[in-house]
Tab-separated table of C-alpha atoms in Angstrom:
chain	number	residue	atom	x	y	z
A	50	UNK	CA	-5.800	-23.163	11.307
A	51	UNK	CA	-8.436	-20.715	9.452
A	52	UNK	CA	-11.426	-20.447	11.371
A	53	UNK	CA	-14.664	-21.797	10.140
A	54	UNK	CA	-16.646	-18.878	11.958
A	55	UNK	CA	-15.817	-15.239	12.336
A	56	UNK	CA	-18.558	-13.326	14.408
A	57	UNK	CA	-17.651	-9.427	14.828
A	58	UNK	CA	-18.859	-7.417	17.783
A	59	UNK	CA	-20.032	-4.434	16.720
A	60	UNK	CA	-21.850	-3.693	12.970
A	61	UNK	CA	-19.805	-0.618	11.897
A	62	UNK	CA	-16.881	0.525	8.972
A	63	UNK	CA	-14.717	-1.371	10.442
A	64	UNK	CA	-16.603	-5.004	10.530
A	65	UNK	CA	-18.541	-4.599	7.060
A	66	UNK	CA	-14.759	-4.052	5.529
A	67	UNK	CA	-13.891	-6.940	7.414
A	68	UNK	CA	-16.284	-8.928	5.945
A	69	UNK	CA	-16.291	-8.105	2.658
A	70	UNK	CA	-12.315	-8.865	2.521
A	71	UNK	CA	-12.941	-11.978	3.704
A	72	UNK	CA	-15.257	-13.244	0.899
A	73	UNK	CA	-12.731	-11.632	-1.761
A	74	UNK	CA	-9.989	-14.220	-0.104
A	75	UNK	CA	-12.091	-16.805	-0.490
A	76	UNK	CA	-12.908	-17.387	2.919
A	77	UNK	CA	-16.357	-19.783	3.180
A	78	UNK	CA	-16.733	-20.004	6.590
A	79	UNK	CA	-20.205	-18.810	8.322
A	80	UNK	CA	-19.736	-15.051	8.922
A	81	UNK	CA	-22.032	-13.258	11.600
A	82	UNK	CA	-22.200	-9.344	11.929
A	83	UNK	CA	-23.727	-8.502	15.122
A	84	UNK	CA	-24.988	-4.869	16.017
A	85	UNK	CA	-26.537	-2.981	18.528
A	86	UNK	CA	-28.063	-0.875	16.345
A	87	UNK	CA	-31.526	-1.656	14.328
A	88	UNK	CA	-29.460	-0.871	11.057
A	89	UNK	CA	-27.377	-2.850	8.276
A	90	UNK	CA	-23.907	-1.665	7.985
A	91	UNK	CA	-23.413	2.268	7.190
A	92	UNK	CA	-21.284	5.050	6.733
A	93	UNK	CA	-21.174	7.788	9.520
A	94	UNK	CA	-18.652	10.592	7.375
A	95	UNK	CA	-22.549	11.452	5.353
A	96	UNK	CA	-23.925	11.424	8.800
A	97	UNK	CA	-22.969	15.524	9.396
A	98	UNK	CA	-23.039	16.518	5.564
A	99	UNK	CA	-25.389	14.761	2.582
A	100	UNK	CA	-27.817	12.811	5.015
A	101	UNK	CA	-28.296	15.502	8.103
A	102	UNK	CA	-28.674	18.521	4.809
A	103	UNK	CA	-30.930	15.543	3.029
A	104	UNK	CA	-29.223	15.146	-0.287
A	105	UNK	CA	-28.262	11.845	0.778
A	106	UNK	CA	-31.153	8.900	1.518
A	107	UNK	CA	-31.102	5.894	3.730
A	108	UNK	CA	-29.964	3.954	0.827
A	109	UNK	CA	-26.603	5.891	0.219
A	110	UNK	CA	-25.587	5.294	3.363
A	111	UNK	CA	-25.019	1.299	3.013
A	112	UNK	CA	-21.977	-0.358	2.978
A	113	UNK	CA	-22.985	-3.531	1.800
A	114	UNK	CA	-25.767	-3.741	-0.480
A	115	UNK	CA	-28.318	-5.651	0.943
A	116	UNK	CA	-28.109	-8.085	-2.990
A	117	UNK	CA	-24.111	-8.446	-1.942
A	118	UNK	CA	-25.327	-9.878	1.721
A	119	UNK	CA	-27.601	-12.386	0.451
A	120	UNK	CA	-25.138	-13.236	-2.400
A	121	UNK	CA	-22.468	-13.581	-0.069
A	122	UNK	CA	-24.375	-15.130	3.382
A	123	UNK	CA	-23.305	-12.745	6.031
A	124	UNK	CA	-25.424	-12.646	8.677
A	125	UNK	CA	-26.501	-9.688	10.017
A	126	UNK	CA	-27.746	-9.590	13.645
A	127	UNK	CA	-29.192	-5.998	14.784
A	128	UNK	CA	-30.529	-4.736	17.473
A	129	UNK	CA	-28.361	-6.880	19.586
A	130	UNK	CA	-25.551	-6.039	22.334
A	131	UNK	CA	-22.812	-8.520	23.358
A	132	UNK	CA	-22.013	-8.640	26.896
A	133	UNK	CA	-18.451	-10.681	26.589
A	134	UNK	CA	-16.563	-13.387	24.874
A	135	UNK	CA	-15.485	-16.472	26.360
A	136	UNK	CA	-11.917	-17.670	24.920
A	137	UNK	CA	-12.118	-21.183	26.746
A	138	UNK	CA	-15.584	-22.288	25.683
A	139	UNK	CA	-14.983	-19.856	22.471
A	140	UNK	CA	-18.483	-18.296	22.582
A	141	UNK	CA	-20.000	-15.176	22.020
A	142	UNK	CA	-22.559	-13.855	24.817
A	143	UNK	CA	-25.391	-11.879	23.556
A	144	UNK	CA	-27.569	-10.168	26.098
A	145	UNK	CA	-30.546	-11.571	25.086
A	146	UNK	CA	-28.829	-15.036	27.079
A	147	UNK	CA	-28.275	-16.700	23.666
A	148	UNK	CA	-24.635	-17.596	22.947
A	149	UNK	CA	-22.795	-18.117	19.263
A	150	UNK	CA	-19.745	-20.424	19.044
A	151	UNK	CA	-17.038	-18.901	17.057
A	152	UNK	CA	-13.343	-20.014	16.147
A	153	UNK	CA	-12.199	-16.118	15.698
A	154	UNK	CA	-14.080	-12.497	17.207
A	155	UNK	CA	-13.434	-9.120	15.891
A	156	UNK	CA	-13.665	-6.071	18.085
A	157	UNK	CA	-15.179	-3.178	16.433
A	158	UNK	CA	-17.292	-1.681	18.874
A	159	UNK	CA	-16.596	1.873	17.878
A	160	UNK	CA	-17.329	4.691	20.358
A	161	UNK	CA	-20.226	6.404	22.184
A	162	UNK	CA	-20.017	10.470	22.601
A	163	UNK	CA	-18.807	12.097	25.515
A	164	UNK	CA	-21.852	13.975	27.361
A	165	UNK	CA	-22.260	16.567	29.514
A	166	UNK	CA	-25.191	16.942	31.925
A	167	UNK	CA	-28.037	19.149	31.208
A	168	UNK	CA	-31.165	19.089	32.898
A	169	UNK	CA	-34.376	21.007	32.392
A	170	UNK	CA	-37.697	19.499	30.871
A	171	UNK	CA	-36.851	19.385	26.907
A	172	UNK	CA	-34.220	16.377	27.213
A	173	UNK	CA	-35.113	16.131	23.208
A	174	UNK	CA	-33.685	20.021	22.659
A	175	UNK	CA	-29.944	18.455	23.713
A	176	UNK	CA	-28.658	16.309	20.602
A	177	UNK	CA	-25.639	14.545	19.782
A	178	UNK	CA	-24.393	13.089	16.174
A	179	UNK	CA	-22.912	9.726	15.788
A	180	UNK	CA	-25.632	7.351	14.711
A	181	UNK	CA	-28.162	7.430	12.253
A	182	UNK	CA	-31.083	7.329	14.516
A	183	UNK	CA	-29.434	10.562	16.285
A	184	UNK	CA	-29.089	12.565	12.196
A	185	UNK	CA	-32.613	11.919	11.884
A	186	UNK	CA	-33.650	13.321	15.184
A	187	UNK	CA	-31.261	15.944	14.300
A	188	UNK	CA	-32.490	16.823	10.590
A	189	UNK	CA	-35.693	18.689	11.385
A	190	UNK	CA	-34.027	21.366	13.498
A	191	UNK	CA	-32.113	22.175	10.624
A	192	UNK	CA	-34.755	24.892	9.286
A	193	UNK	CA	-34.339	28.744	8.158
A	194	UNK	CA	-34.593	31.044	11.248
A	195	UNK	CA	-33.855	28.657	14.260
A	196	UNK	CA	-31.037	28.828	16.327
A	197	UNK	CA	-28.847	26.539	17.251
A	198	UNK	CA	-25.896	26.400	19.291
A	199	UNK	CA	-23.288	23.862	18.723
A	200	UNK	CA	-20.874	22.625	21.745
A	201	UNK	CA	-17.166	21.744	20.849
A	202	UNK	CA	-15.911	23.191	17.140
A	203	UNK	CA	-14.213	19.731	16.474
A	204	UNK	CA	-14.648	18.333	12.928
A	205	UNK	CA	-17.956	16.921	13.868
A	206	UNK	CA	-18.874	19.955	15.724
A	207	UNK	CA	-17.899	22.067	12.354
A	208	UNK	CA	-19.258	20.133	9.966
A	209	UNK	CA	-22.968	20.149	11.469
A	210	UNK	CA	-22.265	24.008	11.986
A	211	UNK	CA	-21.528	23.849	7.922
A	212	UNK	CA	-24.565	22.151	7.090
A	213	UNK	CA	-26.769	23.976	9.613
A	214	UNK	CA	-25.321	27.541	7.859
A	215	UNK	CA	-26.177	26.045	4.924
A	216	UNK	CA	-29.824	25.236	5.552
A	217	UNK	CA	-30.445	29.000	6.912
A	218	UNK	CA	-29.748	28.185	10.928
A	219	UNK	CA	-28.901	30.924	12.897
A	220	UNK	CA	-25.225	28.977	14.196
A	221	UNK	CA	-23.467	29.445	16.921
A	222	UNK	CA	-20.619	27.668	17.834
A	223	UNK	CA	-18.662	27.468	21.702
A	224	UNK	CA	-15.291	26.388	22.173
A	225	UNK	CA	-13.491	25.860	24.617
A	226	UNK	CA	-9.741	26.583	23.233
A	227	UNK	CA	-8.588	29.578	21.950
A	228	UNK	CA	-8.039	27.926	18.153
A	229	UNK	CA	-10.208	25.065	17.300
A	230	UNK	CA	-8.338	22.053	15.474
A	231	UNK	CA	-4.975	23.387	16.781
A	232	UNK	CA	-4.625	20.012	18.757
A	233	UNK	CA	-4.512	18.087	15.508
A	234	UNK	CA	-3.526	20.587	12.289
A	235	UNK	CA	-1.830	23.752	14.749
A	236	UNK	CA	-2.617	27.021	15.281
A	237	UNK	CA	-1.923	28.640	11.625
A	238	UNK	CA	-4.555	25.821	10.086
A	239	UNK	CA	-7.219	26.107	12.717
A	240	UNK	CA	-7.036	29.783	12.208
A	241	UNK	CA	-7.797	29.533	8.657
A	242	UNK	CA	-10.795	26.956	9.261
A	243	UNK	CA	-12.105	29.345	11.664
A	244	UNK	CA	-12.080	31.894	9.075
A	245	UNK	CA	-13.635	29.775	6.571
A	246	UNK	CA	-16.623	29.376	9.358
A	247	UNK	CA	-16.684	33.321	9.941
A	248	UNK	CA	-16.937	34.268	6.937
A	249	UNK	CA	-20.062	31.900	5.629
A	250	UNK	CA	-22.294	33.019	8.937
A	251	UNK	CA	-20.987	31.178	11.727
A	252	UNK	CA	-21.131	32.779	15.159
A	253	UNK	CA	-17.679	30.808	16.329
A	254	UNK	CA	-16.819	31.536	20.024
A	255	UNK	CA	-13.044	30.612	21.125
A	256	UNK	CA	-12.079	30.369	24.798
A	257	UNK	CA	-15.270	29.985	26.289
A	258	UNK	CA	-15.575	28.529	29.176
A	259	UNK	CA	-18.859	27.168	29.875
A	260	UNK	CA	-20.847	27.251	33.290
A	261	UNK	CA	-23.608	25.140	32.171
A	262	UNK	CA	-26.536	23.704	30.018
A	263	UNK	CA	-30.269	23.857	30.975
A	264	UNK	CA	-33.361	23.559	29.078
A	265	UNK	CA	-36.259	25.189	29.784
A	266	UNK	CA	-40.107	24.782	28.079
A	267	UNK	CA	-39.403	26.434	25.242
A	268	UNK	CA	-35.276	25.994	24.070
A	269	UNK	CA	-31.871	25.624	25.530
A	270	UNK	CA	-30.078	28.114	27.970
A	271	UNK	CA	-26.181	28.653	28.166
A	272	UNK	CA	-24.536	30.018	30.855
A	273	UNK	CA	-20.665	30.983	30.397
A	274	UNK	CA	-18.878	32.384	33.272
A	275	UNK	CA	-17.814	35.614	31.724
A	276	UNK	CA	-21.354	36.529	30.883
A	277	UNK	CA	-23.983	37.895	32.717
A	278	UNK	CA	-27.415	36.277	30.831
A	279	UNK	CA	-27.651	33.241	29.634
A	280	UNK	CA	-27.188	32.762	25.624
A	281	UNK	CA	-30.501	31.473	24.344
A	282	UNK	CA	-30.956	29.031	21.412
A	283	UNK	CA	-33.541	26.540	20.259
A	284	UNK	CA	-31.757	23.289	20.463
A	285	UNK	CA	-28.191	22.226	21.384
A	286	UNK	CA	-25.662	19.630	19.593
A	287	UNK	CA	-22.620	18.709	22.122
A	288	UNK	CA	-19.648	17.370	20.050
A	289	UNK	CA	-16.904	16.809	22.247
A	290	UNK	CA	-15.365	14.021	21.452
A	291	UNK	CA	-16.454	10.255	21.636
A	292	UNK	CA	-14.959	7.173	24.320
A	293	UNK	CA	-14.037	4.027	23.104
A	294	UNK	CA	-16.760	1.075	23.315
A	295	UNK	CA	-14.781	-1.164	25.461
A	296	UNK	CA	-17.475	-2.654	28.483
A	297	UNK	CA	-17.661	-6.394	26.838
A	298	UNK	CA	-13.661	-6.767	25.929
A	299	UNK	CA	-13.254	-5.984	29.523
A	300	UNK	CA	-15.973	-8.517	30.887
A	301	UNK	CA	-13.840	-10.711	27.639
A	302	UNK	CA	-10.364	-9.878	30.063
A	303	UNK	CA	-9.202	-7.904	26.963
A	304	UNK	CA	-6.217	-5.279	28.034
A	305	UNK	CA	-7.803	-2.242	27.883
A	306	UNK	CA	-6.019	1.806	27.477
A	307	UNK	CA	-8.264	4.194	26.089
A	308	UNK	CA	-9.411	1.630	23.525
A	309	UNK	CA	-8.336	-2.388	23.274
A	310	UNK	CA	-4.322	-2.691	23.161
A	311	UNK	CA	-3.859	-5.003	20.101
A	312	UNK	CA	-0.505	-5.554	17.816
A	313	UNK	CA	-0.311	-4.155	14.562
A	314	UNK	CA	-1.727	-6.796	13.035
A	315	UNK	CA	-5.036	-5.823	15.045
A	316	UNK	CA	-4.079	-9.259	17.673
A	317	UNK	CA	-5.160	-8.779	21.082
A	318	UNK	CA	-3.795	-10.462	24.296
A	319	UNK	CA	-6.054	-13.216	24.124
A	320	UNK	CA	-5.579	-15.800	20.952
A	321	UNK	CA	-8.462	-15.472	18.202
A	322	UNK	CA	-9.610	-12.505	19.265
A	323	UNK	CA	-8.980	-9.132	17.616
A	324	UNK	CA	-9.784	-5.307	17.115
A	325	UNK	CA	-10.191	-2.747	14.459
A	326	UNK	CA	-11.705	0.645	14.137
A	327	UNK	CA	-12.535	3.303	16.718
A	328	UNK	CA	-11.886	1.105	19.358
A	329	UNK	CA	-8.431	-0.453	18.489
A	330	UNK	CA	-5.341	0.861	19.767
A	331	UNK	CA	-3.076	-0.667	17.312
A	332	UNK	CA	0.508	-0.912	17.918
A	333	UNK	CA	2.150	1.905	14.926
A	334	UNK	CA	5.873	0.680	13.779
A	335	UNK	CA	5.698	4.505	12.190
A	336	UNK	CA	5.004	6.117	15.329
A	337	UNK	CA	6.571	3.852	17.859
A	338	UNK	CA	3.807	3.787	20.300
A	339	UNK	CA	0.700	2.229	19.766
A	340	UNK	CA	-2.165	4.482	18.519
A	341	UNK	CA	-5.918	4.776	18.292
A	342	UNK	CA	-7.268	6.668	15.520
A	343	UNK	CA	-10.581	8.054	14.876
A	344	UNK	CA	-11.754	7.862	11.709
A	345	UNK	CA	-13.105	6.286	8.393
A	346	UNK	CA	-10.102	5.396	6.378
A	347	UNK	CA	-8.718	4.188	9.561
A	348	UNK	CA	-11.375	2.036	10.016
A	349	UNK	CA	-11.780	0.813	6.522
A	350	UNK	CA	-8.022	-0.349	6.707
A	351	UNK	CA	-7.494	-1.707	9.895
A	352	UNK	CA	-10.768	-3.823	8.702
A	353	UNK	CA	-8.566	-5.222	5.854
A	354	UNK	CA	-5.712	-5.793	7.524
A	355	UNK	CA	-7.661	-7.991	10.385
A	356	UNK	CA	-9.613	-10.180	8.269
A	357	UNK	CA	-6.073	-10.827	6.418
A	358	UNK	CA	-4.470	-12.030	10.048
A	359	UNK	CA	-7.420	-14.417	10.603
A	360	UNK	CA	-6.588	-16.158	7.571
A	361	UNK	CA	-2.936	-16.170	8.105
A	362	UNK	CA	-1.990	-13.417	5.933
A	363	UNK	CA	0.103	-10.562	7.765
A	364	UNK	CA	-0.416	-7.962	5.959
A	365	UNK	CA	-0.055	-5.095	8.689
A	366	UNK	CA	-1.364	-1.343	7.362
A	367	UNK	CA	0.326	1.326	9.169
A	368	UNK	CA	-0.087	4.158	6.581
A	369	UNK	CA	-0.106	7.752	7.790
A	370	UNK	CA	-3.340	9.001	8.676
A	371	UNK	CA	-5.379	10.275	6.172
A	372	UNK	CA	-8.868	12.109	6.582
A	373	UNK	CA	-10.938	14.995	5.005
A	374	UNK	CA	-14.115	17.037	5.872
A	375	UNK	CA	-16.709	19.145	3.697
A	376	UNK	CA	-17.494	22.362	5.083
A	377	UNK	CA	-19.246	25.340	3.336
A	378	UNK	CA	-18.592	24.000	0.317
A	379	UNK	CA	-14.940	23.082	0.572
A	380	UNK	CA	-12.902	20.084	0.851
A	381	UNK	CA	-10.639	20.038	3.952
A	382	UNK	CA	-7.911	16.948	3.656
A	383	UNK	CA	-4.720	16.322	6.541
A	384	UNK	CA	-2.502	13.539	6.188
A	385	UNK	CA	0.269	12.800	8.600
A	386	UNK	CA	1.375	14.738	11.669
A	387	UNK	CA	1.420	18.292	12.039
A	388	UNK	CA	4.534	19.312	13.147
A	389	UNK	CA	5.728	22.878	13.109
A	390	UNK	CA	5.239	25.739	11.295
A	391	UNK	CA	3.769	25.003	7.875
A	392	UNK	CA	4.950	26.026	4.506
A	393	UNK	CA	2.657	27.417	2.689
A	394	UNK	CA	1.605	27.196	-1.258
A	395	UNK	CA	-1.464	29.260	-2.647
A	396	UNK	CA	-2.958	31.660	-0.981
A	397	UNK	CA	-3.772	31.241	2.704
A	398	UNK	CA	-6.238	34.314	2.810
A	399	UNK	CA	-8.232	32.975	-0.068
A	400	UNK	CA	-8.172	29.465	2.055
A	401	UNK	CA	-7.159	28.345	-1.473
A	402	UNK	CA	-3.496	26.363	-0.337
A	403	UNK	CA	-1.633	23.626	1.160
A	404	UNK	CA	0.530	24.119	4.302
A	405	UNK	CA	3.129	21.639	4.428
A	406	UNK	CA	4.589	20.230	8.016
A	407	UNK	CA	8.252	19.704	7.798
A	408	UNK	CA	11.273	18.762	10.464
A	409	UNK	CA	14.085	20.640	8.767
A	410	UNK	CA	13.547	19.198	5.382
A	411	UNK	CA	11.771	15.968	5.516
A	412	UNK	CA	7.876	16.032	4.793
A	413	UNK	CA	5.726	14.816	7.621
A	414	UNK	CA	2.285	16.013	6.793
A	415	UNK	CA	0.036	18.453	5.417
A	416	UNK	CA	-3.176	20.022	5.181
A	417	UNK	CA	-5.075	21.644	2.423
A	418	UNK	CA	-8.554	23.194	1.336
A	419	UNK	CA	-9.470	22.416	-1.925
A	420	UNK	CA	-5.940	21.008	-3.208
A	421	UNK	CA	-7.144	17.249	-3.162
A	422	UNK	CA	-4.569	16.093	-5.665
A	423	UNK	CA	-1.496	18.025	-3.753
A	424	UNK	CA	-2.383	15.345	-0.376
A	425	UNK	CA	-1.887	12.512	-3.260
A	426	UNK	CA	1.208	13.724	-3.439
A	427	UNK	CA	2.061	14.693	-0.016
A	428	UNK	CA	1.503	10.826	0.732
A	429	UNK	CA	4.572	9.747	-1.542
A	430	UNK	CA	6.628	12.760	-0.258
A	431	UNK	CA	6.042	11.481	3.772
A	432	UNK	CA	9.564	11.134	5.351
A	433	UNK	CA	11.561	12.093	2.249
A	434	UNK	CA	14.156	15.777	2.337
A	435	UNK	CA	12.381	18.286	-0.299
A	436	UNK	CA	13.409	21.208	-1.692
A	437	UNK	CA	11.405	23.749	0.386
A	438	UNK	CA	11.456	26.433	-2.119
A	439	UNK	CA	10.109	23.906	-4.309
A	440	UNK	CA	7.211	23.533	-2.200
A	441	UNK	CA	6.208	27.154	-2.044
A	442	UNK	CA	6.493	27.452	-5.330
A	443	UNK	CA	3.116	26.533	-7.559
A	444	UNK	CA	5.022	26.252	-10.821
A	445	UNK	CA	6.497	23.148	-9.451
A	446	UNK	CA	4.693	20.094	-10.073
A	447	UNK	CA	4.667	17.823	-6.776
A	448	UNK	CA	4.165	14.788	-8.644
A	449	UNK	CA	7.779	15.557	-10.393
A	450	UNK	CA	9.112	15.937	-6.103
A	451	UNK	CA	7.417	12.861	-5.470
A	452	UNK	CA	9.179	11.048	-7.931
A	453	UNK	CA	12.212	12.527	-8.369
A	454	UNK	CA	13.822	9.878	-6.553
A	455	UNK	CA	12.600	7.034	-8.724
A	456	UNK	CA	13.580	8.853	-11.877
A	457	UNK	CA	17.375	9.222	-10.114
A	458	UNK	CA	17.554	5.822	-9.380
A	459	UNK	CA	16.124	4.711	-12.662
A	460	UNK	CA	19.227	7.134	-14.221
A	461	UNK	CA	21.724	5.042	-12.050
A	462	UNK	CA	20.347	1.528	-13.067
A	463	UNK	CA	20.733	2.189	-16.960
């Protein structure tokens, strides 16, 4: 039966897709957004670049035009946490006591950052990036001659270290592994972003292991364990990572693992009741585990592909992941897995290439700066044999690799 109300926890990427789909399908029904933030619907990706350098306004950031939410009657309710859902009675349990009755509830709570303690008297000198509230607070620390250390060289961690170098911040960035991004695009790759950060100003600082964080009246002190004095700075960002929302789809009786466990379809244990986003781990037919990924195209799909279930239409996305950053001027992209030693085309000095991740000969992934259009065609090559000297070489066109196949079997059919 389609619902006749959908109410989403949480106001993020994830819902606002959600929402929007579900108007394009036609769906009439009474549609509630509800937030515990004081904003509308944004995007966070601008969060570390164009709005924190302030190239970007308050208006960019938007994902649904405020003329599309009145033309379309989505309610928005901000400001506003939900403490659980109640399958039986089918309502929605806000904590100011008020409840909403809704045939279907989407999940997409996102994720709060991981903190570390730090006391002192200048609580306001410690800052973290994930909402907009915290870029503002953030933005005016951004001028020529302060310094600022950054915890955790992550891609949020980076990217406000970009930005920062860019705006004439003294940078200086701890981290905790010896490679930063090996985790995700291996050591060659994280190498060459680290380079990319060196070389534009950034003091980076691998294997550090930190003993502490204090403030004092006038900036931020950090003590490492190999160092005798404290380094000094005058404010601190800590990006290390963020943990899934999950406290109300608990109190809902939700299965929770690092995230909410729901099918690939984005179904949860309970009927009605679904999750997309930062917060979803979605079963993966491609990886054969389920998975919960962190990011905006993520999010924008998984929105889709929910709002498609609640109206009966499986339509399951399980694409590889795809994501990209902007640092120091240059467009970072990674799709798929990393696996191995990458191939490389270009020229991995100039940080002009694209590594390629292989398993023998089959494509799994790769990761570029500044080669946009060769990730196009890394998605169409994903789990197909290549010719690896093909790869390497820049002469060959990838689009003709990609499809080379098509063009066989197009030869066969005539």
């Amino acid at each position: 039966m389609t619902p006749r109300t959908i109410v989403t926890v949480g106001a993020g990427q994830a819902a606002a897709v959600a929402a929007r789909n579900l108007r394009r399908q036609g769906f009439d029904g009474r549609i509630m957004l509800i937030g515990d933030e004081p904003h509308a619907p944004y995007q966070r990706p601008p969060l570390s670049k164009e709005f924190l350098a302030g190239t970007d306004s308050e208006a960019a950031l938007w994902i649904l035009r405020p003329s599309w939410i009145a033309d379309n009657d989505v309610e928005i309710v901000t400001g506003t946490g939900v403490l659980r859902v109640d399958p039986v009675a089918r309502t929605v349990e806000l904590d100011s006591g008020s409840e909403i009755v809704a045939d279907a509830v989407l999940f997409a709570t996102g994720g709060t950052p991981r903190t570390l303690p730090v006391p002192g008297p200048r609580p306001d000198l410690v800052h973290y990036l994930r909402t907009l509230d915290d870029a503002l607070r953030l933005a005016p620390v951004l001028v020529p001659g302060r310094r600022l250390a950054i915890i955790g060289a992550g891609f949020i961690g980076l990217e406000i270290a970009a930005t920062a170098a860019a705006a004439g911040v003294a940078v200086t960035v701890f981290e905790s592994v010896p490679v930063p991004l090996a985790r995700i695009l291996g050591v060659e790759m994280g190498q060459a972003v680290s380079l990319l950060h060196r070389d534009n100003g950034v003091d980076l600082r691998t294997g550090v292991r930190l003993a502490g964080i204090r403030t004092t009246a006038d900036g931020v002190l950090i003590d490492m364990t190999d160092a005798a004095a404290p380094f000094e700075a005058d404010a601190v960002v800590i990006g290390i990572g963020i943990t899934p929302n999950t406290a109300a789809a608990e109190a809902t009786g939700l299965r929770i693992e690092d995230g909410i466990v729901v099918d690939a379809l984005g179904r949860s244990t309970i009927p009605n009741i679904y999750a997309a986003g930062d917060v979803a781990r979605r079963y993966s037919e491609r990886a054969g585990r389920h998975v919960r990924l962190e990011h905006f195209d993520n999010a924008s799909r998984q929105g889709v592909a929910v709002s498609n279930a609640m109206l009966g239409r499986d339509a399951p996305s399980d694409d590889a992941p795809w994501f990209w950053s902007d640092q120091h001027g240059r467009n970072l992209q990674f799709v798929g897995a990393a696996t191995g030693e990458p191939v490389i085309r270009g020229d991995l000095g100039a940080l002009d290439f694209t590594g390629f991740y292989l398993e023998g000969a089959t494509v799994r992934g790769a990761f570029t700066i500044d080669r946009g259009e060769d990730i196009m065609a890394v998605r169409e090559l994903l789990g197909r044999e290549v010719d690896i000297a093909a790869l390497r070489d820049e002469d060959t066109d990838l689009w003709d690799l990609a499809y080379a196949d098509i063009d066989e079997e197009s030869q066969v059919q005539q």
